[in-house]
Coordinates of C-alpha atoms and ligand atoms in Angstrom, one line a residue:
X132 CA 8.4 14.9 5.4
X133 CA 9.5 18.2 4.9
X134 CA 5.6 20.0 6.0
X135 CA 3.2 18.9 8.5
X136 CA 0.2 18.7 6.9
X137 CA -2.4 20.3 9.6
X138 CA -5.9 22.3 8.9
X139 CA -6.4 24.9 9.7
X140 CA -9.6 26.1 11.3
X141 CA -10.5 29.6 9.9
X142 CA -14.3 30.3 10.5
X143 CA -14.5 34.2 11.4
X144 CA -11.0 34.8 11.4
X145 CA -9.7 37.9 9.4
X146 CA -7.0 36.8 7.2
X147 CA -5.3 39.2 4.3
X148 CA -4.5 38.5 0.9
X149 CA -1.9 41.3 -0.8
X150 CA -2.5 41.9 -4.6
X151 CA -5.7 42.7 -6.8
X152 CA -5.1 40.5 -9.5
X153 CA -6.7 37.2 -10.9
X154 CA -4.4 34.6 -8.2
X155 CA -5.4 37.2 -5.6
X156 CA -9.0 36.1 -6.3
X157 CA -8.4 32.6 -6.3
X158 CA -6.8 32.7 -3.1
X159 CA -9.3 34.9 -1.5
X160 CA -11.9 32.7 -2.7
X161 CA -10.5 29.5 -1.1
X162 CA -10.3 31.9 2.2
X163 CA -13.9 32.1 2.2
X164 CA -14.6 29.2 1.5
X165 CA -12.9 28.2 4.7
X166 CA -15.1 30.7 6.3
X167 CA -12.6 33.4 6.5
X168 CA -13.0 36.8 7.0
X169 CA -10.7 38.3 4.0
X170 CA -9.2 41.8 3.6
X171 CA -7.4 42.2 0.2
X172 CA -5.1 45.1 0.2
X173 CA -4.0 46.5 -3.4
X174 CA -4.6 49.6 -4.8
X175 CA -6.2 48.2 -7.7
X176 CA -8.8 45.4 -7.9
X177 CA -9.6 42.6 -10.8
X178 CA -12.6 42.3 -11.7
X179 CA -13.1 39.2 -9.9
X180 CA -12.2 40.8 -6.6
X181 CA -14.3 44.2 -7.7
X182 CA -17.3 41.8 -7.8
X183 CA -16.4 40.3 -4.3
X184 CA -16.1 43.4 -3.0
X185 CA -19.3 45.1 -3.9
X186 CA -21.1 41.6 -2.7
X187 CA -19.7 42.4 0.6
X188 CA -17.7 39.2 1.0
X189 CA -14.5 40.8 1.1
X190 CA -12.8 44.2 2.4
X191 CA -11.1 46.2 0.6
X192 CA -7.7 48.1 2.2
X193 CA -6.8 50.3 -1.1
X194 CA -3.8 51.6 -0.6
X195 CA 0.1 49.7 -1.1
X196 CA 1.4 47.2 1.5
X197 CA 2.1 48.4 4.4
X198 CA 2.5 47.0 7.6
X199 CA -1.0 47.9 8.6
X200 CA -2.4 45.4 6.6
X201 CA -0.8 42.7 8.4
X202 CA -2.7 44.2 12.0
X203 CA -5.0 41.2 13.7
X204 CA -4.7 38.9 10.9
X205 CA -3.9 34.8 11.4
X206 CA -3.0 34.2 8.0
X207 CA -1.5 36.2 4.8
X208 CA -1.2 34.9 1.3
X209 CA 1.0 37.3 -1.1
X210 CA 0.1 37.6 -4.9
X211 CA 1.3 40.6 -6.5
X212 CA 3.6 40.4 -9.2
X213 CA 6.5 42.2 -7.5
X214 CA 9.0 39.8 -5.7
X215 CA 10.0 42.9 -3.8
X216 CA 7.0 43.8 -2.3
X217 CA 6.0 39.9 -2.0
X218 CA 9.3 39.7 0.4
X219 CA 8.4 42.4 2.1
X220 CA 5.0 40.7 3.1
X221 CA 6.7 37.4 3.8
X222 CA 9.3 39.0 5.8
X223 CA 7.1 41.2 8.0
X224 CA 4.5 38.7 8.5
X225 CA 7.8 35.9 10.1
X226 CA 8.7 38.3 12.4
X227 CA 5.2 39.1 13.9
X228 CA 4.8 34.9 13.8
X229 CA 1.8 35.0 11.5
X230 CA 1.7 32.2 8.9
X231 CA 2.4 33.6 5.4
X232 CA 2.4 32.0 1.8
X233 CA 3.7 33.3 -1.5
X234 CA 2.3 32.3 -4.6
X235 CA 4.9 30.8 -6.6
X236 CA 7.6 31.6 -4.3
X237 CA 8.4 28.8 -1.7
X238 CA 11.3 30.6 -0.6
X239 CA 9.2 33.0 0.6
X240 CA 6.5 30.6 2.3
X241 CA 6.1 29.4 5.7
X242 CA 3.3 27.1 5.1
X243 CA 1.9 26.2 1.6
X244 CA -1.0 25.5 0.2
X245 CA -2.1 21.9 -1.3
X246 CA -4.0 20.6 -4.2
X247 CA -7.8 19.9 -2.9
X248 CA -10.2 17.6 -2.9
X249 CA -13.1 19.1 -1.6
X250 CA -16.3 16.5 -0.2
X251 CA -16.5 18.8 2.8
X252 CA -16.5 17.9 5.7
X253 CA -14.2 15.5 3.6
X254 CA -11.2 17.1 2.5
X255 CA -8.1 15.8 1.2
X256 CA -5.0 17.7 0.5
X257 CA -2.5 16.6 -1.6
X258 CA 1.2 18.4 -1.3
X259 CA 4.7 17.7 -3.0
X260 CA 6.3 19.7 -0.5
X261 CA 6.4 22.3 -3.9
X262 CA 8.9 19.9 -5.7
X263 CA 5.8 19.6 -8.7
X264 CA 2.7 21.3 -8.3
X265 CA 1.7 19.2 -12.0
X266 CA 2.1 16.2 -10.2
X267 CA -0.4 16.9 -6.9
X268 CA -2.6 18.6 -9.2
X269 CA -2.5 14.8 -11.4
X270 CA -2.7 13.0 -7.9
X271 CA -5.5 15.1 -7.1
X272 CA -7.4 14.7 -10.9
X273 CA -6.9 10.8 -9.9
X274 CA -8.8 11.0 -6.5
X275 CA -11.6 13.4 -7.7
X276 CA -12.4 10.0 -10.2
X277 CA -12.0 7.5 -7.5
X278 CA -14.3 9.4 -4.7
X279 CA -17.9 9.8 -5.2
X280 CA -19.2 13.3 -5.5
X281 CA -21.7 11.9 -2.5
X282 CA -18.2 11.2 0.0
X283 CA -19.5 14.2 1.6
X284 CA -22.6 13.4 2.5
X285 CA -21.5 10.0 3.7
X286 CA -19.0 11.4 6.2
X287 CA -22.4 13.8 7.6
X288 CA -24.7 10.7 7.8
X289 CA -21.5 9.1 10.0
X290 CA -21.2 12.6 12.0
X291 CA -24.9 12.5 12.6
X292 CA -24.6 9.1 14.4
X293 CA -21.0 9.3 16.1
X294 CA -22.5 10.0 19.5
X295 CA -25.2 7.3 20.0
X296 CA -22.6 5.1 18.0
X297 CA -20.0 6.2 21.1
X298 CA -22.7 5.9 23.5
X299 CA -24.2 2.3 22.6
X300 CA -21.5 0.3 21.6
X301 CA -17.8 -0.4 23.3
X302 CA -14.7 0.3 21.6
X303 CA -14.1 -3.1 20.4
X304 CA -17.5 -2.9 18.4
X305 CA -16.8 0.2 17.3
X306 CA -14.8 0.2 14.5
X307 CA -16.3 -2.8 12.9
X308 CA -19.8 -1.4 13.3
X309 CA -18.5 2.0 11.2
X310 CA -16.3 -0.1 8.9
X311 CA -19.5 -2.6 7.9
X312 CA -21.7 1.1 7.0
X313 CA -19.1 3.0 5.8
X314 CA -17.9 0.2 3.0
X315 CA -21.2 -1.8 3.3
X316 CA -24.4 -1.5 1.7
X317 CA -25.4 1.5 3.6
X318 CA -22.7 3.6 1.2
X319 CA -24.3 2.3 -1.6
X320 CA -27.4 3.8 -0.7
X321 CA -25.8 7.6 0.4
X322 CA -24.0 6.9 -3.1
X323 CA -26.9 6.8 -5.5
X324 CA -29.0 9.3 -3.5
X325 CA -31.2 7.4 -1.2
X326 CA -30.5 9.4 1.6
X327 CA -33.9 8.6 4.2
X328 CA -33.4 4.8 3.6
X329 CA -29.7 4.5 4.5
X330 CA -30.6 6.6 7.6
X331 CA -33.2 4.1 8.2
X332 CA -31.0 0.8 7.2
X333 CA -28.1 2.7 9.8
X334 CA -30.6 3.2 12.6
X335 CA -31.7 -1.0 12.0
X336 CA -27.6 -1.7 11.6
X337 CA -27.1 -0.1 15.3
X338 CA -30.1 -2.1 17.0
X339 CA -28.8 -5.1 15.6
X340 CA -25.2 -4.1 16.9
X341 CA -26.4 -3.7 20.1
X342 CA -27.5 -7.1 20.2
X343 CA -25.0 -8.8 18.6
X344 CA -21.2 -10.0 20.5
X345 CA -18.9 -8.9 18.5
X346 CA -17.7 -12.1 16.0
X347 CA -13.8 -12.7 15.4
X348 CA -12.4 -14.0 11.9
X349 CA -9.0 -15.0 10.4
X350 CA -8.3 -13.4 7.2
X351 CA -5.8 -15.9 5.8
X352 CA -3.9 -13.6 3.5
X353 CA -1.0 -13.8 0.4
X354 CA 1.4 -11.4 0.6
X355 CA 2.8 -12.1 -2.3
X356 CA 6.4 -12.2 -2.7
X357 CA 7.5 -9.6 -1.4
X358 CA 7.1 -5.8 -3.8
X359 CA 4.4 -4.0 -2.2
X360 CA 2.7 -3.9 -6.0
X361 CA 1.8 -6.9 -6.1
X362 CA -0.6 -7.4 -3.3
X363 CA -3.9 -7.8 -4.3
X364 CA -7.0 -4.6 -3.3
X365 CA -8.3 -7.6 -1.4
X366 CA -4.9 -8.3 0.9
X367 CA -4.8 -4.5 1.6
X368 CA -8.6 -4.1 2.1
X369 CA -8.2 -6.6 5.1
X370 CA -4.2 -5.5 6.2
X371 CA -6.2 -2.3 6.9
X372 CA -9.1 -3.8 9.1
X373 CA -7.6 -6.5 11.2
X374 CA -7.0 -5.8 15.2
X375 CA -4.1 -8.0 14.9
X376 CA -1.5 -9.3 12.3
X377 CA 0.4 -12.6 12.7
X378 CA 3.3 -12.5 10.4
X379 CA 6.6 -14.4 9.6
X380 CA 10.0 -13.6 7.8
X381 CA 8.9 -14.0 4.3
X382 CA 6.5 -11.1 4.7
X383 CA 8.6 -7.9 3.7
X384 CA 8.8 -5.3 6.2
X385 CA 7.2 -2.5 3.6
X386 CA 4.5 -5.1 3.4
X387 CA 3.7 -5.1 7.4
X388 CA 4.1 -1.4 6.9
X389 CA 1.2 -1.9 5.0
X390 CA -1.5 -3.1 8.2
X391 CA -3.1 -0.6 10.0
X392 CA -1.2 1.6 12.4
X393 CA -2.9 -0.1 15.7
X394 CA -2.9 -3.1 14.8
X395 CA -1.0 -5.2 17.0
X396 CA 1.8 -7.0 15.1
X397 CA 3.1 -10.3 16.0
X398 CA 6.4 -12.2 14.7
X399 CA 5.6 -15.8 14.3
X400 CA 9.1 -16.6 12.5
X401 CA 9.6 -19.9 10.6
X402 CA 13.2 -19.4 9.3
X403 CA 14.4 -22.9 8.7
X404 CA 16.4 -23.3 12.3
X405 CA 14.0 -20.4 14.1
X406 CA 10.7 -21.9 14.4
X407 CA 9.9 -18.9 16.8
X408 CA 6.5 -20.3 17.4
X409 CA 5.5 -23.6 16.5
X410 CA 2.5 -24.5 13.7
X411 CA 0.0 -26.0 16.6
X412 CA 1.1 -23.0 18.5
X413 CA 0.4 -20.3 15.4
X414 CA -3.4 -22.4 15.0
X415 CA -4.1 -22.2 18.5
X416 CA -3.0 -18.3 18.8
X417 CA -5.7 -17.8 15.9
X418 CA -8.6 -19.6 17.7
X419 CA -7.9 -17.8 21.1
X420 CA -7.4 -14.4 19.1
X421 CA -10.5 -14.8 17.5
X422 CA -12.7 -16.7 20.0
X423 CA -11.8 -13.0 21.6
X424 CA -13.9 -11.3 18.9
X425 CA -10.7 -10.0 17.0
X426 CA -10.1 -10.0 13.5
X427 CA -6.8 -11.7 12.7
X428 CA -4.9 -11.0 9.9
X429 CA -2.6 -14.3 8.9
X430 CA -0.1 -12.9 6.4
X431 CA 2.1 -15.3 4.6
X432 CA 4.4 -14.9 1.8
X433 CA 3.7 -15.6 -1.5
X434 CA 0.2 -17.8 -1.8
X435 CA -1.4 -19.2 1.5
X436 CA -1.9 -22.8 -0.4
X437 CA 1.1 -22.8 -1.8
X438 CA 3.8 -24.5 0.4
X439 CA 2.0 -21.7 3.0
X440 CA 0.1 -24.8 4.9
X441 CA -2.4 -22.7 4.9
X442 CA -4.6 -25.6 4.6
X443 CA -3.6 -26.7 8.0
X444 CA -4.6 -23.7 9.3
X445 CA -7.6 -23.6 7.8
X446 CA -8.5 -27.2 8.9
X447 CA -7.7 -26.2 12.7
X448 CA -10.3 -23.2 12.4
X449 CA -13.0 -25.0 10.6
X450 CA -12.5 -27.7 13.5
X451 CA -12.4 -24.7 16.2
X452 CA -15.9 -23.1 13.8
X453 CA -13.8 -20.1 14.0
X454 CA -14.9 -17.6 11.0
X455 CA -12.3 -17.4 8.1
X456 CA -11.7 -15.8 4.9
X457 CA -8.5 -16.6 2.1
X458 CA -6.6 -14.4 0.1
X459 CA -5.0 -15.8 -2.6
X460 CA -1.4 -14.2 -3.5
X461 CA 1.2 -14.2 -5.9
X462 CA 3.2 -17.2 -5.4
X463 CA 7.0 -16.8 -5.3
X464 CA 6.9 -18.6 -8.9
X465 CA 4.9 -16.3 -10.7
X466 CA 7.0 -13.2 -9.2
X467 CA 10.2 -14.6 -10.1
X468 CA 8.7 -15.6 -14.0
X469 CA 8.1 -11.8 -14.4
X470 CA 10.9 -10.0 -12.4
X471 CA 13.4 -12.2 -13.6
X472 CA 12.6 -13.0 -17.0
X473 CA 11.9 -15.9 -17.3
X474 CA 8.3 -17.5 -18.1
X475 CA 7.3 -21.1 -16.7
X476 CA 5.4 -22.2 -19.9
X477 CA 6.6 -21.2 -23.9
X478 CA 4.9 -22.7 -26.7
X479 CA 8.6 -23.9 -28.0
X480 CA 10.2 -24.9 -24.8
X481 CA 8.0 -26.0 -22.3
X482 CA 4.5 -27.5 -22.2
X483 CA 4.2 -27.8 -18.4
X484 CA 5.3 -26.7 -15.2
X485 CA 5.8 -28.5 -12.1
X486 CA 6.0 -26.5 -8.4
X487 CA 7.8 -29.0 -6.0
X488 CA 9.9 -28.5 -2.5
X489 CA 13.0 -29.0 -1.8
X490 CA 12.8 -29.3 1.7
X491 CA 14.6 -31.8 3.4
X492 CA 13.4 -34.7 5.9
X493 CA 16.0 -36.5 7.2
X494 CA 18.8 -34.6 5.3
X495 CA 17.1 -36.7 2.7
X496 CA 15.1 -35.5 -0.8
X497 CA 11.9 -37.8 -1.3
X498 CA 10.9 -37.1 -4.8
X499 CA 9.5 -38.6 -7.7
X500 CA 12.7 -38.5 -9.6
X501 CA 11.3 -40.0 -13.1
X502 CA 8.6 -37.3 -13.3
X503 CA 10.8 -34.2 -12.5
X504 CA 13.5 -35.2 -15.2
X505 CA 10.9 -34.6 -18.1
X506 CA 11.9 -33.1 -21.4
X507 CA 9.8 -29.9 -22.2
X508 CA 9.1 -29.5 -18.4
X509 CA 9.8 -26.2 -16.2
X510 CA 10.4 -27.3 -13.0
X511 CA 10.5 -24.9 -10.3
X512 CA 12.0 -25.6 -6.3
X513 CA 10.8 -23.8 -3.4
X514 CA 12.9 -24.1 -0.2
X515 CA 15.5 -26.2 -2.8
X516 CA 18.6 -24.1 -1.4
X517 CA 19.9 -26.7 1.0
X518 CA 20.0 -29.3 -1.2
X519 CA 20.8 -27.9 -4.4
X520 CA 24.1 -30.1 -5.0
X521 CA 21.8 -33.4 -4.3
X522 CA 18.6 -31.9 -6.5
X523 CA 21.0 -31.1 -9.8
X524 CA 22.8 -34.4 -9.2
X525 CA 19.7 -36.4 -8.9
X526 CA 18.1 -34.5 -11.9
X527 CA 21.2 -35.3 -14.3
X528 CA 21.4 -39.2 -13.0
X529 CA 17.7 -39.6 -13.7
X530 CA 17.7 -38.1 -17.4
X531 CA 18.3 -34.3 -17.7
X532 CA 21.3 -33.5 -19.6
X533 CA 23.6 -31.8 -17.5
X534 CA 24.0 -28.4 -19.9
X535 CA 20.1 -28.0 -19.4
X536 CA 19.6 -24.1 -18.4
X537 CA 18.6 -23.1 -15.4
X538 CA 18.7 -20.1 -12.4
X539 CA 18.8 -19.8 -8.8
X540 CA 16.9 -16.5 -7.6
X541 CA 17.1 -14.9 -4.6
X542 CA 14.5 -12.4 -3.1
X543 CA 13.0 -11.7 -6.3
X544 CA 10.6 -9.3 -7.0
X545 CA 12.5 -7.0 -4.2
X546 CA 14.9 -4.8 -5.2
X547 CA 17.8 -7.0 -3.7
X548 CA 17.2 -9.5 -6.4
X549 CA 20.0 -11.3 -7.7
X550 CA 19.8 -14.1 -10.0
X551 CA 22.1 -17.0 -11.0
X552 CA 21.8 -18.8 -14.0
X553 CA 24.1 -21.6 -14.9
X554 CA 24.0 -25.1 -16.6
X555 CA 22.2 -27.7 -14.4
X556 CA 25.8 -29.0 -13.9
X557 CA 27.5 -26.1 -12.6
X558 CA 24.5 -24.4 -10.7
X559 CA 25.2 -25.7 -7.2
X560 CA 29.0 -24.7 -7.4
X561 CA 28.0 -21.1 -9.2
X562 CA 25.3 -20.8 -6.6
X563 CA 28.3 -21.5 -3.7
X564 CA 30.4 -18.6 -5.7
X565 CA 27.5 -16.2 -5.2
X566 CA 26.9 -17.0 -1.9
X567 CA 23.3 -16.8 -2.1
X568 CA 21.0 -16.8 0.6
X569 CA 17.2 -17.7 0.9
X570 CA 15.0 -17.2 0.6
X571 CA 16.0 -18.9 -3.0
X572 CA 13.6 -20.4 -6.1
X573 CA 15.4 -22.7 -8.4
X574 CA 14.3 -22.9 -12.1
X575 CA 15.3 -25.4 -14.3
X576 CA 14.2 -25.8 -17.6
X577 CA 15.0 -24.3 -21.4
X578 CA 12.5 -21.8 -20.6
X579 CA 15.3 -20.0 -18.7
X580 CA 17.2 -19.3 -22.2
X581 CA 14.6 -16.5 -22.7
X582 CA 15.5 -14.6 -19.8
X583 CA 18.8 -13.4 -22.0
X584 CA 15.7 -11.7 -24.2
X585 CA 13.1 -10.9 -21.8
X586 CA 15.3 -9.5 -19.4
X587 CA 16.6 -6.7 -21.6
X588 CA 13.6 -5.0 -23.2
X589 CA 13.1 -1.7 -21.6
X590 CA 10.0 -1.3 -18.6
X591 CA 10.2 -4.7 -18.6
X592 CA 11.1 -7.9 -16.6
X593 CA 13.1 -6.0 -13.9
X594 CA 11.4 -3.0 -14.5
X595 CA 14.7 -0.6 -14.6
X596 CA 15.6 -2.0 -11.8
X597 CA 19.6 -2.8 -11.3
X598 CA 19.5 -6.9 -10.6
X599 CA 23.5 -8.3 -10.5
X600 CA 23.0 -11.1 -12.5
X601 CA 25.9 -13.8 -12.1
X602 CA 26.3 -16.3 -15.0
X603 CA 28.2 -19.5 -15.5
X604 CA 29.2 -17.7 -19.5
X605 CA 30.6 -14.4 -18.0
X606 CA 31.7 -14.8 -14.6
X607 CA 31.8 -11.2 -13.9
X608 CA 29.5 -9.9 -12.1
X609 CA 27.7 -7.1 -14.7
X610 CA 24.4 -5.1 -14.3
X611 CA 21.1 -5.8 -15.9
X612 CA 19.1 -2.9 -16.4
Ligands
SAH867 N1 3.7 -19.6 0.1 C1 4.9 -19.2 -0.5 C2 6.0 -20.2 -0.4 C3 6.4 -20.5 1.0 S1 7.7 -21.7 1.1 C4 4.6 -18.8 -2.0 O1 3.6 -19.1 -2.5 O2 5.5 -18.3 -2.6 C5 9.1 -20.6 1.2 C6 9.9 -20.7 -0.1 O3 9.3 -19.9 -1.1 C7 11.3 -20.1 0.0 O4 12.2 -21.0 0.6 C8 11.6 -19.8 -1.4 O5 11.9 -21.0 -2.1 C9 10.3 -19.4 -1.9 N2 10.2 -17.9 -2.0 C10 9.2 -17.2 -1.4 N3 9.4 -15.8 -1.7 C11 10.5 -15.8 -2.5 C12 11.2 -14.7 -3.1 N4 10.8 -13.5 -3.0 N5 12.2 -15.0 -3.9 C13 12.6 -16.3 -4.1 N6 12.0 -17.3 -3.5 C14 10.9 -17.1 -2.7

C-alpha cells in the first residue's frame, strides 16, 4: 500500500485551491461539499468559480500565488496550468507541513485524491495509488451500479439507532442484530422508499432482540479448490459473518484470508499422518462453539459432501439440534476439468463419470474393480496418490488397456498447478519422476486426450497462467501458456 487511505474531516476549515480554471472548480466544489471553507487564489476566475463567488460560497484572493495564500489553511489543491508555479505551491505548502495535491502531477502530491462514491454519510473512495486514474474511475462506475442510490439513507436509519442498539443489547448480540437489518428485510424497505415502516419494523426487531438469547449456527461451507474465484457469493457472504472459522490444510491460505478480520481462526489439520484434531473432536468443537451462541464457520475444501464427511458432521449437529446451514462448493473434480483442460464427460469419449477414493485401509484398495475398468468411462481418484502404482495395476488387470490416457494433477486451480499426463501404464512411474505431492486428483479416461486442445486456446483452461506440464511423449519439462 503505497497511501493510507484516511478522511479527512473538513467542516469549517479554510482550505485554498490555486488556479481559476474549470479543474479549479471541480476541486473547489468537492471542498465544499466536504464542508470546507474555500479560498481560490488566481487572478482570473472561470466562469464556474465567478458564479461561486458572487453566491458567496467561495473567496476570492485575486492576485498570483504567493505565500500568503497558503496563511491558516489545512489543505491546498494546485490547478493552474503552469508546472512552475504548481511546484512552487507544492513546495511551500511541504515545508509549512500542510497537506497539498497537484492535479495531474503526483510528483508533486502529498496526499491524492480518490475516485468517489458518494451515499453520504456512505462514502467510498477508490485509489490506484495514481498508477490509472481510468481504472478507479471504472471501479468506481461498477460500485455506483451495485449500491442503491438509498445506501445513504440506510446507514442514517443505522446511525439513528446505534446508541439504544449499544445500550440494550451486549456485544455478542450486537453484530448479528445489525447484520440481520442491515442485509434483512429492513433494507428492503429503506431500499424502495418505505422509510416510517422500516423504522417501525427496526424498533419491533430490537424488542424482540432484547428478548431473544442469542442462537449459534454452523455454516458448513465449500471452499472450493482452492482459487479464491471460485467461491461461491454464498461461501463469502458467511466467511464474512462467522465469529469463528474452523479450517484444515486444503483450504488455501488466500481463502482464510477471505473470513472476517476478527474472526477467530482455528487449524483443525487432517493431512494424511497429522490428524491435528480428531473428527469426534472437530463435531464436538462445533456443538460447544455453537451451544455458546457463536456462528461457526466449517470451511472445507472443495465440496462439503464430497469426500468432505460433511455428512457426519451434519448428522452430529442435527443429533446435538444445533442450527446449521451447507454451502455447496466446487469439488476438486470440476476445478481440475476446467484449469487443466480436460472435461469429465464428451459426447465421443465418455458417457459417464465416476468420483471414487483412493484412500487406503489397511495399506489395502477396496474397490469395485469390474465397474471402474469401463470403456467410455472418466474415472476420477481423490486421495489416489498413495496408491497410484496398485490403482493403474489393478485398472489394467481388470480390463483397461494399459496405453489408455490419463493425468495426475496437483493443486489445481492454484497457480502451483502442475499436471502429469501419461499412459495408464507409465503414470505411477512418471508421477515418481515428477515427484508430485498432494494434494493430487488422478484422471483416467480418453477424455484426457482433449486437454492437448483445450489447454492451448487463449483465456482458456489455464487462463494464461504458466502450468509445467510433464508428459510421458516429451519428457522435458515445457510451459503451457
Ligand atoms: N471435499 C473435497 C475433497 C476432499 S478429499 C472436494 O470436494 O474436492 C481430499 C482430496 O481431494 C485430495 O487428496 C485430492 O485428491 C483432492 N483435491 C482437493 N483439492 C485439490 C486440488 N486443488 N487439486 C487436486 N486435488 C485436490
Amino acid at each position: 500500500m503505497d497511501h493510507l487511505p484516511i478522511f479527512l474531516k473538513l467542516a469549517g476549515e479554510r482550505c485554498a485551491v490555486i488556479g481559476g480554471g474549470e479543474v479549479a472548480a471541480r476541486k473547489a466544489r468537492l471542498l465544499l461539499d466536504a464542508g470546507a471553507r474555500v479560498t481560490v487564489t488566481a487572478p482570473e476566475l472561470c466562469e464556474a468559480l465567478a458564479d461561486l463567488a458572487r453566491q458567496g460560497r467561495i473567496e476570492h484572493r485575486a492576485a498570483a500565488f504567493t505565500r500568503e495564500a497558503l496563511a491558516g489553511v489545512v489543505l491546498v489543491i494546485a490547478a493552474t496550468d503552469d508546472r512552475a508555479v504548481n511546484a512552487e505551491v507544492s513546495r511551500l505548502a511541504r515545508a509549512q507541513g500542510t497537506p497539498v495535491n497537484v492535479v495531474d502531477d503526483p510528483e508533486l502530491c502529498s496526499f491524492i485524491l480518490p475516485a468517489i462514491v458518494d451515499r453520504s454519510p456512505v462514502v467510498i473512495a477508490v485509489s490506484t495509488g495514481g498508477a490509472s486514474p481510468v481504472l478507479a474511475r471504472l471501479l468506481r462506475a461498477r460500485l455506483e451500479s451495485l449500491i442503491p442510490a438509498t445506501y445513504g439513507q440506510l446507514a442514517q436509519l443505522a446511525q439513528r439507532f446505534r446508541e439504544r442498539v449499544k445500550r440494550a443489547l451486549p456485544p455478542p448480540a450486537r453484530r448479528p442484530f445489525w447484520e440481520r437489518v442491515l442485509q434483512g428485510p429492513i433494507a428492503g424497505l429503506v431500499f424502495s422508499g418505505r422509510l416510517q415502516q422500516a423504522e417501525e419494523a427496526l424498533e419491533r426487531e430490537l424488542d424482540d432482540s432484547t428478548q431473544r438469547a442469542p442462537v449459534g449456527e454452523v455454516y458448513l461451507v465449500g471452499a472450493g479448490p482452492g482459487d479464491p474465484d471460485l467461491l461461491t457469493f454464498a461461501a463469502l457472504r458467511l466467511m464474512q459473518q462467522a465469529d469463528v472459522v474452523l479450517y484444515d490444510n486444503l483450504v488455501s491460505p488466500a481463502i482464510v484470508d477471505l473470513t472476517r478480520r476478527d474472526a477467530r481462526r482455528i487449524y483443525v489439520g487432517k493431512r494424511r499422518a497429522d490428524h491435528t484434531m480428531r473428527q469426534e473432536q472437530i463435531n464436538a468443537l462445533m456443538i460447544e462453539l455453537a451451544t455458546q451462541g457463536q456462528r461457526v464457520l466449517r470451511l472445507k475444501g472443495g465440496d462439503p459432501y464430497v469426500f468432505g464427511r460433511g455428512g457426519e458432521e451434519i448428522e452430529s449437529l442435527a443429533a446435538a439440534g444445533v442450527r446449521f446451514q451447507v454451502v455447496p462448493g466446487i469439488t476438486a473434480a470440476c476445478g481440475v476439468a476446467a484449469y487443466a483442460g480436460i472435461p469429465l464427460t464428451h459426447r465421443d469419449y465418455a458417457q459417464s463419470c465416476v468420483l471414487v477414493t483412493g484412500h487406503l485401509k489397511d495399506g489395502t484398495m477396496d474397490l469395485d474393480w469390474h465397474g471402474l475398468a469401463r470403456p467410455r468411462q472418466t474415472l476420477v481418484i481423490y486421495m489416489g496418490l498413495l496408491g497410484l502404482p496398485a490403482l493403474c495395476e489393478q485398472l489394467i488387470a481388470h480390463g483397461l488397456p494399459a496405453d489408455m490416457p490419463a493425468a495426475v494433477v496437483q493443486q489445481a486451480t492454484l497457480p502451483q498447478q502442475r499436471v502429469v499426463v501419461a499412459p495408464l501404464g507409465e503414470l505411477a512411474c512418471k508421477v515418481e519422476e515428477a515427484g508430485l505431492h498432494p494434494p493430487t486428483l488422478v484422471i483416467v479416461g480418453d477424455v484426457v486426450k482433449l486437454r492437448d486442445k483445450l489447454a492451448w486456446f487463449e483465456g482458456a483452461p489455464d487462463r494464461g497462467r504458466a502450468v509445467p506440464v510433464l508428459s510421458a511423449q516429451a519428457p522435458e519439462q515445457t510451459a503451457d501458456h
